[in-house]
Short mmCIF file of C-alpha atoms and ligand atoms in Angstrom, two decimals:
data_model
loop_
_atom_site.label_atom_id
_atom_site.label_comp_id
_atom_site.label_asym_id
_atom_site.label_seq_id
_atom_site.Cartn_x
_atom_site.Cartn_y
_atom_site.Cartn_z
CA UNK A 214 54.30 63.09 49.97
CA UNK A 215 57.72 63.39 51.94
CA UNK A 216 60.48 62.70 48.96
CA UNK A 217 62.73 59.57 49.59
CA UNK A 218 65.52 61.60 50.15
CA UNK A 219 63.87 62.80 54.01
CA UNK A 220 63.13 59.12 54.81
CA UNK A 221 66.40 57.46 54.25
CA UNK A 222 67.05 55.63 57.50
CA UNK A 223 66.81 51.68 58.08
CA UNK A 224 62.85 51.72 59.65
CA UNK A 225 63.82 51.16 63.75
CA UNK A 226 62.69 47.31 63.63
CA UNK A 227 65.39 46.13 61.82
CA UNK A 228 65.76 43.41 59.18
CA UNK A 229 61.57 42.86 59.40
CA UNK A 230 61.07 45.79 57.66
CA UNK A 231 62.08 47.25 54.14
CA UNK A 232 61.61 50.56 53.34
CA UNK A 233 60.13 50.81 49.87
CA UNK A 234 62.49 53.50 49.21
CA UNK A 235 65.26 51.30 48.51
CA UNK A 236 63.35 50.70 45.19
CA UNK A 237 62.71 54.12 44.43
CA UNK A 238 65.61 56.40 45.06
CA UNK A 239 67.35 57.40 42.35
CA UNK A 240 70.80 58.28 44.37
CA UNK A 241 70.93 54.64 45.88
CA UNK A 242 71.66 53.59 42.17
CA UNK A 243 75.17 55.17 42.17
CA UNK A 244 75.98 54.38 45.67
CA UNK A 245 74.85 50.67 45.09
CA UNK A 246 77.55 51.17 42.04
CA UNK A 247 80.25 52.16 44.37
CA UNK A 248 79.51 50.31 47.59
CA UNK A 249 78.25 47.05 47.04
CA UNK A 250 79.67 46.31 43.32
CA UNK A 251 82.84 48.36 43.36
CA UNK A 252 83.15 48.09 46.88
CA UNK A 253 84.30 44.73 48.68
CA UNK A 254 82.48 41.76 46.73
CA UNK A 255 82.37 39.16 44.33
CA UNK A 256 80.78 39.57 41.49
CA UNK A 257 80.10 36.54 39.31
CA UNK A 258 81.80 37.28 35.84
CA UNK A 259 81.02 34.56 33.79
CA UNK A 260 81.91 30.38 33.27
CA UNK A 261 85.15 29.22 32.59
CA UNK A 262 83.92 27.25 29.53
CA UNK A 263 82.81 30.86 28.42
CA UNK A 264 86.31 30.99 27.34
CA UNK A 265 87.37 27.57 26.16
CA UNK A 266 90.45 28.34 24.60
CA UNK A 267 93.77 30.70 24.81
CA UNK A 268 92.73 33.72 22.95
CA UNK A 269 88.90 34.51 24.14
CA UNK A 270 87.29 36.54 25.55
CA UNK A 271 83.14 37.29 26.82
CA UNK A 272 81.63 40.32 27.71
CA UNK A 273 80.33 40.85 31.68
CA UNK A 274 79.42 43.57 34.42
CA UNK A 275 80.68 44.67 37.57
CA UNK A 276 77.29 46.03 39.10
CA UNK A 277 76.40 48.01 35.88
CA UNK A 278 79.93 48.63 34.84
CA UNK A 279 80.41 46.79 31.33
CA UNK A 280 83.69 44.59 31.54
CA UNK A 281 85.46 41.70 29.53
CA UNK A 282 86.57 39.26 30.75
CA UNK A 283 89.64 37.40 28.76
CA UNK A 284 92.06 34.27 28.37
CA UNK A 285 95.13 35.20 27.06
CA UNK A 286 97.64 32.81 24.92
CA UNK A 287 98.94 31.11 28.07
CA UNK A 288 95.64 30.59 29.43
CA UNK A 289 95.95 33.01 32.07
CA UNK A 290 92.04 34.55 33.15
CA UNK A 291 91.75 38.31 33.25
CA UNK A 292 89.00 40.55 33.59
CA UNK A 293 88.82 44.73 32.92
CA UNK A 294 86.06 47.81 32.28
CA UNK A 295 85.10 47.80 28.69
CA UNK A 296 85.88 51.11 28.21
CA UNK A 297 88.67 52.49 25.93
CA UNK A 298 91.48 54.54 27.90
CA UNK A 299 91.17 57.36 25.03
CA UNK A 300 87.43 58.76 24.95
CA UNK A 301 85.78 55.72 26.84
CA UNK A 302 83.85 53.81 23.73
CA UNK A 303 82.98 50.28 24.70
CA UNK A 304 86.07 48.26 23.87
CA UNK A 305 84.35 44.78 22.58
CA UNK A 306 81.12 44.83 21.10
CA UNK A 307 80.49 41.24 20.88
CA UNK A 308 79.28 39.03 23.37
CA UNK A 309 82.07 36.69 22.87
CA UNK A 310 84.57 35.61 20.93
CA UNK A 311 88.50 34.78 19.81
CA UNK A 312 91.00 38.08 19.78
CA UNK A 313 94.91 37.95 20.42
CA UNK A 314 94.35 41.40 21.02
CA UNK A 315 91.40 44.03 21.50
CA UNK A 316 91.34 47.03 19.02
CA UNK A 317 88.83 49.95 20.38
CA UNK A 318 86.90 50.67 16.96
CA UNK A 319 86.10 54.13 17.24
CA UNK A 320 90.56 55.60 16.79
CA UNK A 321 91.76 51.70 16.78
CA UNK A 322 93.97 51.94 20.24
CA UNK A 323 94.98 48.47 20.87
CA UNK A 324 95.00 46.24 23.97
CA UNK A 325 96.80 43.17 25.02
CA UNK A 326 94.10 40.08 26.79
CA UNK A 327 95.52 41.61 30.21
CA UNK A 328 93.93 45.17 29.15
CA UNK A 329 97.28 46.93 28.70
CA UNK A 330 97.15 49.73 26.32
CA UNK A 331 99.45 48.13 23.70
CA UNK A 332 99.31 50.80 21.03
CA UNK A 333 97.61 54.13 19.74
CA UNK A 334 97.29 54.55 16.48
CA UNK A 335 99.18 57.60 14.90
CA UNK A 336 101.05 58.06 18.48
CA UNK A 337 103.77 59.97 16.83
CA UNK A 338 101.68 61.88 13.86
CA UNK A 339 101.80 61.51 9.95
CA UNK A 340 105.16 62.76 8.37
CA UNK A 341 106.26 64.79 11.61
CA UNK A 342 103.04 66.39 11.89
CA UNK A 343 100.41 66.20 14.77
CA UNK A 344 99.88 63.07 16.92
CA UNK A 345 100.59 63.09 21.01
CA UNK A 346 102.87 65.11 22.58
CA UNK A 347 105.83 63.29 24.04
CA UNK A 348 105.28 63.23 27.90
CA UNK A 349 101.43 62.01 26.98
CA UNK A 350 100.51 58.59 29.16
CA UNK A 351 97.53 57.37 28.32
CA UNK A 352 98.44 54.00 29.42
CA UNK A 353 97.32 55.76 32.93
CA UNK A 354 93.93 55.84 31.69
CA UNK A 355 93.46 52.61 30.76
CA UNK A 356 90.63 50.35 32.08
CA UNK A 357 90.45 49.39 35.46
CA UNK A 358 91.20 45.67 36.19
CA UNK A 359 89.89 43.53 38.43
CA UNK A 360 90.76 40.44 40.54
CA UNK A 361 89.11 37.82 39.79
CA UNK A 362 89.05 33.70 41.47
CA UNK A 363 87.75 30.86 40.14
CA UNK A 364 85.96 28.17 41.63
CA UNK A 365 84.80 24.90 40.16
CA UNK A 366 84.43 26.21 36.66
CA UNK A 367 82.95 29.67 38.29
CA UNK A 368 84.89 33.35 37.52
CA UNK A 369 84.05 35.76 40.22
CA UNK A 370 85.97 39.45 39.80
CA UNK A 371 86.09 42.46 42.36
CA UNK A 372 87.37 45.98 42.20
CA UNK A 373 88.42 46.49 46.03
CA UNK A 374 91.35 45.41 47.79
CA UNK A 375 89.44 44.60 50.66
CA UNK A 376 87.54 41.81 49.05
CA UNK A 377 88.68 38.58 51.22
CA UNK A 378 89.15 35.71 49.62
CA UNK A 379 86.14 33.85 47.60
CA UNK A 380 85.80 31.10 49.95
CA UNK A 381 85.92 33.17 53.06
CA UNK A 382 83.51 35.39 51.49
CA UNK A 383 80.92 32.45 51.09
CA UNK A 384 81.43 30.59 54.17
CA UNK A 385 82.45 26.81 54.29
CA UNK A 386 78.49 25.97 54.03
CA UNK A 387 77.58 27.89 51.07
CA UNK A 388 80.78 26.32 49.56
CA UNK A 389 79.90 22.83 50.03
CA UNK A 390 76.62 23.41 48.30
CA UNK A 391 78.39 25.35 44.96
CA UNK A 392 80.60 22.30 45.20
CA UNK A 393 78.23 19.69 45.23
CA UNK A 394 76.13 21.17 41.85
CA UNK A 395 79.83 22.25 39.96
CA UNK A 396 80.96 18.68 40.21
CA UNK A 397 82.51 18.01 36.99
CA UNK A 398 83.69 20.00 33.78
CA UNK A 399 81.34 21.98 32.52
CA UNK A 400 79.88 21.50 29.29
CA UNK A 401 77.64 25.10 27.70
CA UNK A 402 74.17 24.12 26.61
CA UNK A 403 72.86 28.09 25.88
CA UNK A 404 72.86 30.91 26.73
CA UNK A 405 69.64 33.64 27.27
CA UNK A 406 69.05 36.70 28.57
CA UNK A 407 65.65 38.66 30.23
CA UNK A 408 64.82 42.42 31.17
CA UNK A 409 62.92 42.35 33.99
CA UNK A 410 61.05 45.75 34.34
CA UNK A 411 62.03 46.18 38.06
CA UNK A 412 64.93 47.33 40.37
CA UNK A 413 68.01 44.41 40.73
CA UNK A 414 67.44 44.21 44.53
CA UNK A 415 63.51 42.61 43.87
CA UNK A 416 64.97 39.56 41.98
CA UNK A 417 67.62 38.85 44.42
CA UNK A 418 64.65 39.11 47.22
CA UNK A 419 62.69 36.92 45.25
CA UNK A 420 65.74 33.93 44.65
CA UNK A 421 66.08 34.34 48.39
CA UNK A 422 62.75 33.47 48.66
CA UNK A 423 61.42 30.18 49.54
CA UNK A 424 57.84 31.12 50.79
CA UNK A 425 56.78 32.12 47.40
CA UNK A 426 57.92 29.54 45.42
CA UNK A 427 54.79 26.72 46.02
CA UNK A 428 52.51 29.46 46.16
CA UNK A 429 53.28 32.19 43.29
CA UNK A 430 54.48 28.93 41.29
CA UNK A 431 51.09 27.28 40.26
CA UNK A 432 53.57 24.66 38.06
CA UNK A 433 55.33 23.86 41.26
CA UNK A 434 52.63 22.48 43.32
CA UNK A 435 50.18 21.09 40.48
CA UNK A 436 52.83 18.62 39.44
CA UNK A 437 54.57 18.64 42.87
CA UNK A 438 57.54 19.73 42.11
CA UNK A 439 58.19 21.92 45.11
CA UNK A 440 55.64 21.90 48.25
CA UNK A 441 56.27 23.29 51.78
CA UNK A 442 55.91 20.33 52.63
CA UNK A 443 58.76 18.42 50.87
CA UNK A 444 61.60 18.15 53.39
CA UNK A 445 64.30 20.60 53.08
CA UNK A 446 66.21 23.75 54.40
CA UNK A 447 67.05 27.32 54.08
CA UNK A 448 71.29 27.85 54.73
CA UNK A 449 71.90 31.68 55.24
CA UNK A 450 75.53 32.30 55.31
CA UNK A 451 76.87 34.21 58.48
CA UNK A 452 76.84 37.70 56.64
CA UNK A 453 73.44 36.95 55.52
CA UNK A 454 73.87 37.86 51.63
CA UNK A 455 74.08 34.36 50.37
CA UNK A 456 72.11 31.82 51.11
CA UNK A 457 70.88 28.12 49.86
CA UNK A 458 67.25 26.48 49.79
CA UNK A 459 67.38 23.26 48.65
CA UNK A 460 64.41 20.65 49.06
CA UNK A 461 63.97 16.66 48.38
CA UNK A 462 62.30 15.12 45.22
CA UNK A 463 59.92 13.07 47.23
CA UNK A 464 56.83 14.87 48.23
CA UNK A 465 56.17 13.33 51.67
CA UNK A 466 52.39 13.62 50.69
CA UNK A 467 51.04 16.73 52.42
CA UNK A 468 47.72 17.45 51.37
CA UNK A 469 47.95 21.12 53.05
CA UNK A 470 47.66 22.71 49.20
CA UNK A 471 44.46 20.66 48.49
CA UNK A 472 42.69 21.48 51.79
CA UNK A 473 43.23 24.94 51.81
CA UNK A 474 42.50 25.12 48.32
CA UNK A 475 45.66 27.19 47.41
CA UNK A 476 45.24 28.34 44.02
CA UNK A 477 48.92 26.61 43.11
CA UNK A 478 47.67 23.43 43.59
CA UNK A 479 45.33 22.82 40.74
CA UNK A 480 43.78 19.56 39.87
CA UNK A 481 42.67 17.91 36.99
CA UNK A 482 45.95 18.94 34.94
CA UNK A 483 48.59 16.54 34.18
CA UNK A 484 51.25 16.53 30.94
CA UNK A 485 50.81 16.04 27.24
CA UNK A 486 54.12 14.78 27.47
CA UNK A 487 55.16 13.61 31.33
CA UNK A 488 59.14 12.80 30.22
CA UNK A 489 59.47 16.20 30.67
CA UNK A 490 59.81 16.04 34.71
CA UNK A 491 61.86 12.45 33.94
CA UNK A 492 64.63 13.28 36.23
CA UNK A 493 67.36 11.37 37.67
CA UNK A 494 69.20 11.61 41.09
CA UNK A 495 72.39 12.56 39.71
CA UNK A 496 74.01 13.99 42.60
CA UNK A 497 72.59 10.55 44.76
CA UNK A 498 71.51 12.71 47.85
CA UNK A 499 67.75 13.03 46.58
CA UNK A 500 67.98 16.65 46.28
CA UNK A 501 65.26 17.58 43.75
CA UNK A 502 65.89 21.49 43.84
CA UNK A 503 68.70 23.45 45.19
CA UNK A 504 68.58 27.03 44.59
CA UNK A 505 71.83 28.99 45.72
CA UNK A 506 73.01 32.58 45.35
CA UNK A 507 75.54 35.06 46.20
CA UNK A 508 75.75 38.43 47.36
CA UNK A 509 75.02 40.39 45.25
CA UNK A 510 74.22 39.03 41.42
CA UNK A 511 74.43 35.19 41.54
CA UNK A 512 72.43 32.30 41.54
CA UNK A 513 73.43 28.69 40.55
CA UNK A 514 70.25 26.37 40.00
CA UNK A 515 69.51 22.80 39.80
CA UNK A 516 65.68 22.35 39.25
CA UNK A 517 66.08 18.23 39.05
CA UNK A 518 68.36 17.69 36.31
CA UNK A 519 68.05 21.49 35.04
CA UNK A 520 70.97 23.39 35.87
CA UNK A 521 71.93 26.96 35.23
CA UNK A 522 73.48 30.12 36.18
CA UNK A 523 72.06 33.15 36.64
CA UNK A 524 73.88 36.37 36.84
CA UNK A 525 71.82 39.88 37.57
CA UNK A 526 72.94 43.19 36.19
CA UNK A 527 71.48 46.35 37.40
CA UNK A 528 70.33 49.01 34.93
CA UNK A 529 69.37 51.65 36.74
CA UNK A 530 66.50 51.79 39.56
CA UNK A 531 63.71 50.14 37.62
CA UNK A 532 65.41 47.76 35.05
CA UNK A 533 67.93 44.65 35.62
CA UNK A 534 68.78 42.75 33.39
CA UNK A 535 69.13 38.94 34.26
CA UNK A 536 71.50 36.53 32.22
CA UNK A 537 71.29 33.30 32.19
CA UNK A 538 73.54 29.93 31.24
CA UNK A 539 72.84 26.54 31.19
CA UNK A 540 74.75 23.50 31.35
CA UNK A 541 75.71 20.36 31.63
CA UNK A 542 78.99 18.41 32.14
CA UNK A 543 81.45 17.13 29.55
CA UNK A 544 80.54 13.49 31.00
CA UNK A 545 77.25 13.73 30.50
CA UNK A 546 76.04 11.24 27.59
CA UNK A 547 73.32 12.04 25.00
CA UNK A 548 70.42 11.01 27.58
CA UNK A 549 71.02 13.40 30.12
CA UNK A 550 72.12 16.20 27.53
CA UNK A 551 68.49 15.91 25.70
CA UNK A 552 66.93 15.43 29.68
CA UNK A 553 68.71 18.76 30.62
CA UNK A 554 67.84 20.46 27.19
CA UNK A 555 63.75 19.11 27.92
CA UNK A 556 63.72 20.27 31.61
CA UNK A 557 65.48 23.79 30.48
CA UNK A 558 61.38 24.76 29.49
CA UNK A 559 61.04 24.81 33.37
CA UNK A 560 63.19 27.99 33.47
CA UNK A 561 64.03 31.23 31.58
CA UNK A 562 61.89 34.00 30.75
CA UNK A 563 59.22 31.60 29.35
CA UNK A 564 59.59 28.87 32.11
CA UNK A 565 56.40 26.64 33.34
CA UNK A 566 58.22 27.91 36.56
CA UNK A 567 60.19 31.02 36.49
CA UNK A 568 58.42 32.83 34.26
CA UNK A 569 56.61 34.08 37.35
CA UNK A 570 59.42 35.83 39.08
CA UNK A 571 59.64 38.15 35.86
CA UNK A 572 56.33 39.31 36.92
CA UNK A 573 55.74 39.02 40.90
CA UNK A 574 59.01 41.67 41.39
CA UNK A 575 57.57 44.30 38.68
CA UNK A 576 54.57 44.29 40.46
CA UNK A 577 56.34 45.42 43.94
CA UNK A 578 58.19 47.58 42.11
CA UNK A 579 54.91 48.99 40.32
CA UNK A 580 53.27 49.48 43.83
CA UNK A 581 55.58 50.87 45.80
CA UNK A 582 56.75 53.55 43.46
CA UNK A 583 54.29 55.95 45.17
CA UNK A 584 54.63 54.80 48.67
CA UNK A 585 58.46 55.47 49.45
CA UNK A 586 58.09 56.13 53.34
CA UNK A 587 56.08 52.54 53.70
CA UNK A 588 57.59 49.80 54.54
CA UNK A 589 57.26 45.60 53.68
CA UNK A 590 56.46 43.22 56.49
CA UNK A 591 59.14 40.02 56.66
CA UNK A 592 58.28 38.01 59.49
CA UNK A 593 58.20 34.82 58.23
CA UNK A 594 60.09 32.02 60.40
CA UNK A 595 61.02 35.11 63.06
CA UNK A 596 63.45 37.99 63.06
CA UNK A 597 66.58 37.04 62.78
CA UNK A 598 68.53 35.14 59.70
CA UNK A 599 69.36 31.91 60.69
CA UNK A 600 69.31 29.03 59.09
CA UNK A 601 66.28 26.71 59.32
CA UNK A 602 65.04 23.11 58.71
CA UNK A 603 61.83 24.18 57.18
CA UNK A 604 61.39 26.83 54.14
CA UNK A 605 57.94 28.65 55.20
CA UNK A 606 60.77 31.56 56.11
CA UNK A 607 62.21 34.39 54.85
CA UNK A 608 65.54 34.33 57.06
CA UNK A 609 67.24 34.61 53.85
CA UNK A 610 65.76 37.59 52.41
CA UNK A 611 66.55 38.84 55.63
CA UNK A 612 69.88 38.00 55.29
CA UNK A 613 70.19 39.83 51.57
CA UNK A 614 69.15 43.05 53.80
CA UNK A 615 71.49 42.02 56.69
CA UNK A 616 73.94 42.18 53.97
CA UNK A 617 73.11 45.20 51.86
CA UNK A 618 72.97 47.45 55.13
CA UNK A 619 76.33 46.46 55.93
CA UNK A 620 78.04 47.83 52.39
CA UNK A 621 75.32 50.13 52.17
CA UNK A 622 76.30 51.94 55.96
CA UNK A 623 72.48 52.06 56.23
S1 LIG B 822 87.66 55.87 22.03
FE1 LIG B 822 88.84 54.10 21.79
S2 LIG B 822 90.33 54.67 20.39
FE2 LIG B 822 89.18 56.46 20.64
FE1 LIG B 823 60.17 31.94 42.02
#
């Protein structure tokens, strides 16, 4: 077998075609690092009610690169690396927290919220002896910081320069849609987090993915949730990385499942307890399920009255790790608190829906692991990564390509 490293060019058809190497080469892992997270994106950080108050802080990633992300006494948002300017130990161990200032624990070097070394501890010695010399700056090793935006309650942060503004970089359509879910204050409900046992790049295939989702999803279809043939639409955003499927609650009554006798439509089931799928039309456009994300770790998700965020951190080729928050809004009375708590057991790790997509990417990832120089076959709905009117397409994971070859020069 050829290694992966002989084979790494973009297979001559284009964005129908993915070269299984992109899953399997160990060197893509520190490019992705420096290209696509370092290099000129938006990475989602965290929520703004992840730090409610002057004085906290939460712990994110850049890509892989471990960061916090702080607001300081005058409410002011920053973000930096986690990683001590003196011999690089993780600066905040918790995953969140109060702090007027951040003490590394390992030689107790101090930091203000904005990541500023503030202080080393026994700078100038012990009774004239030892400590740093003079000329010594090691405020010039400090973390790096990032920029960061908000939007509607969102943190996004970035490393380059280049990085244009957060709503250029999503496109006035993509906008709209994060607008319409992040209507209102945001109120936490919990917080979770899942390994997935496969490379970052399969989940963010599989969000982008609305040809799977009635057919891999058997919970989907039984209780018609989600069917092909629901009305709805795939929005890819002009650079192709971010995209939006959204489709309406009413299932105009296809009975294409049943015919065909898909296993995802199974009969004979129904719910020990049907208040589960209670929903209500909260955002009065009928929308059932709107699934969004954003080159290259977010997803914002409203599953009927279920809404979370999702944010993807890569840990090296095989292993992501995927976090995820859900909410509510500081309106929302008790009712829709304890619906959105009920319909949470749709998603997550343990899901009646998502618990799939764990699975379905670790079993690419399991396949192709011996069969770099093949390639996958995405020709669903055409070529090209347009938006469409109909969801049996995969224009959008198209588009994640279309936008991963761009940072990627591949
Ligand atoms: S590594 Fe942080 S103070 Fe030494
Ligand atoms: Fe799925």
């Amino acid at each position: 077998m050829r290694s992966a490293r002989n084979v790494r060019h973009w297979p001559a058809e284009g964005l129908t075609r993915v070269p299984y190497w992109v899953y399997c080469d160990s060197d893509l892992v520190e490019q992705e690092q420096e290209r696509i997270f370092a290099g000129a994106t938006w990475s989602f950080l965290c929520l703004a009610a992840d730090l409610p108050a002057p004085n906290t802080y939460c712990r994110s990633n850049l890509g892989a690169m471990p960061v916090v992300v702080t607001r300081d006494q005058a409410g002011d948002l920053h973000a930096f690396e986690n990683r001590c300017a003196h011999r690089g130990s993780l600066l905040v161990l918790s995953e969140k927290g109060e702090a007027r200032d951040i003490t590394c624990v390992y030689h107790n070097w101090c930091y203000d919220l904005a990541g500023n070394l503030t202080a080393v501890a026994f700078r100038k010695g012990l009774g004239g002896k030892g400590g740093m010399p003079a000329e010594c700056r090691p405020e010039a090793h400090g973390p790096r910081k990032l920029r960061l935006q908000a939007l509607c309650g969102l943190v996004f942060g970035t490393l380059s320069a280049q990085t244009p503004p957060l709503e250029r970089y999503l496109g006035p359509d993509i906008l709209a849609r994060i607008k319409r879910v992040m209507r209102a204050p945001v109120k936490l409900l919990g917080s979770y987090s899942q390994m997935l046992p496969s490379n970052w790049k399969l989940y963010m295939e599989n969000v982008k993915d609305s040809y799977h989702a009635s057919l891999l999803h058997t919970f989907f279809t039984t209780f018609r949730l989600n069917r092909l043939s629901q009305k709805g639409a795939i929005v890819v955003s002009e650079c192709g990385g971010h995209h939006v499927s959204y489709s309406l609650a009413a299932d105009s009554g296809g009975k294409e499942y049943e015919q065909a006798g898909m296993r995802s439509a199974q009969q004979g089931f129904g719910l020990e307890d049907p208040t589960l799928l209670d929903s209500v039309d909260e955002f009065g456009d009928g929308i059932g399920l709107q699934i969004l994300s954003v080159f290259p770790n977010f997803v914002l998700q409203q599953t009927r009255n279920s809404l979370a965020v999702r944010r993807l951190v890569p840990q090296g080729l095989q292993k992501s790790e995927l976090v995820w928050t859900c909410f509510g809004f500081t309106l929302d009375d008790e009712e829709m608190t304890e619906r959105r708590l009920r319909q949470a057991n749709l998603i997550g790790p343990a899901g009646y829906i998502s618990m799939e997509d764990g699975a379905a990417p670790s079993f690419v990832q399991r396949a192709v692991a011996t069969a770099p120089d093949l390639v996958s076959v995405v020709e669903m709905g055409g070529a090209d990564t347009t938006s469409q009117d109909n969801r049996v397409t995969e224009a959008a994971v198209r588009g994640f390509w279309k936008s991963y070859r761009e940072h990627m020069q591949l």
